[in-house]
Amino acid sequence: MNENKSRRYGPGAGGGGAIYGLGLIGALVYYLGTAESFGNGVLGVLKSLVWPAFVVHDLLRLLGS
C-alpha cells in the first residue's frame, strides 16, 4: 500500500538530524564560551541555531576566491 513511505522511515533514516544536533550543541558551547556579555550570549544562541548557513557561506566564499 504505502511502500515508499515505509522505506523513507526505515533504518538509517534521520541521520542528518543527529549531526545537526551535535553541531548545534558544539556551536552553542563555542558561542556561549566566547560571549563577553549577556547580549553576546543571546546572539550566540541565535547563531548556533543557524550554524549551517555560516558553514555554507564560508565554503562558498573559499571556493569563489
Tab-separated table of C-alpha atoms in Angstrom:
chain	number	residue	atom	x	y	z
A	1	MET	CA	0.000	0.000	0.000
A	2	ASN	CA	2.469	2.718	1.142
A	3	GLU	CA	5.767	1.064	0.236
A	4	ASN	CA	7.598	4.334	-0.403
A	5	LYS	CA	6.625	5.717	2.992
A	6	SER	CA	7.961	2.675	4.853
A	7	ARG	CA	11.317	2.949	3.063
A	8	ARG	CA	11.743	6.614	3.939
A	9	TYR	CA	11.367	5.994	7.651
A	10	GLY	CA	13.302	2.729	7.871
A	11	PRO	CA	16.708	2.077	9.430
A	12	GLY	CA	19.236	4.817	8.786
A	13	ALA	CA	16.626	7.493	8.182
A	14	GLY	CA	17.126	10.742	10.059
A	15	GLY	CA	20.892	10.605	10.471
A	16	GLY	CA	21.142	14.240	9.426
A	17	GLY	CA	19.133	15.291	12.448
A	18	ALA	CA	21.686	13.748	14.784
A	19	ILE	CA	24.555	15.503	13.014
A	20	TYR	CA	22.686	18.803	13.139
A	21	GLY	CA	22.009	18.271	16.840
A	22	LEU	CA	25.670	17.633	17.618
A	23	GLY	CA	26.652	20.670	15.576
A	24	LEU	CA	24.051	22.744	17.404
A	25	ILE	CA	25.451	21.724	20.783
A	26	GLY	CA	29.020	22.378	19.647
A	27	ALA	CA	28.140	25.791	18.248
A	28	LEU	CA	26.195	26.648	21.398
A	29	VAL	CA	29.159	25.760	23.610
A	30	TYR	CA	31.533	27.743	21.394
A	31	TYR	CA	29.409	30.882	21.112
A	32	LEU	CA	28.447	30.921	24.790
A	33	GLY	CA	32.044	30.272	25.823
A	34	THR	CA	33.289	33.276	23.871
A	35	ALA	CA	30.452	35.607	24.888
A	36	GLU	CA	31.587	38.557	26.966
A	37	SER	CA	28.142	39.898	27.842
A	38	PHE	CA	24.539	38.778	28.133
A	39	GLY	CA	23.719	40.304	24.741
A	40	ASN	CA	26.548	38.380	23.097
A	41	GLY	CA	25.255	35.213	24.769
A	42	VAL	CA	21.776	35.737	23.327
A	43	LEU	CA	23.295	36.413	19.912
A	44	GLY	CA	25.356	33.230	20.314
A	45	VAL	CA	22.242	31.163	20.938
A	46	LEU	CA	20.653	32.572	17.776
A	47	LYS	CA	23.828	31.942	15.764
A	48	SER	CA	24.012	28.358	16.990
A	49	LEU	CA	20.544	27.711	15.542
A	50	VAL	CA	21.636	28.740	12.043
A	51	TRP	CA	25.253	27.495	12.041
A	52	PRO	CA	24.843	25.527	8.755
A	53	ALA	CA	24.209	28.803	6.937
A	54	PHE	CA	27.541	30.135	8.231
A	55	VAL	CA	29.340	26.965	7.118
A	56	VAL	CA	27.866	27.072	3.618
A	57	HIS	CA	28.588	30.790	3.302
A	58	ASP	CA	32.236	30.339	4.278
A	59	LEU	CA	32.673	27.330	1.971
A	60	LEU	CA	31.221	29.208	-0.979
A	61	ARG	CA	33.410	32.208	-0.192
A	62	LEU	CA	36.503	29.958	-0.172
A	63	LEU	CA	35.503	28.354	-3.470
A	64	GLY	CA	34.889	31.736	-5.064
A	65	SER	CA	38.293	33.228	-4.236
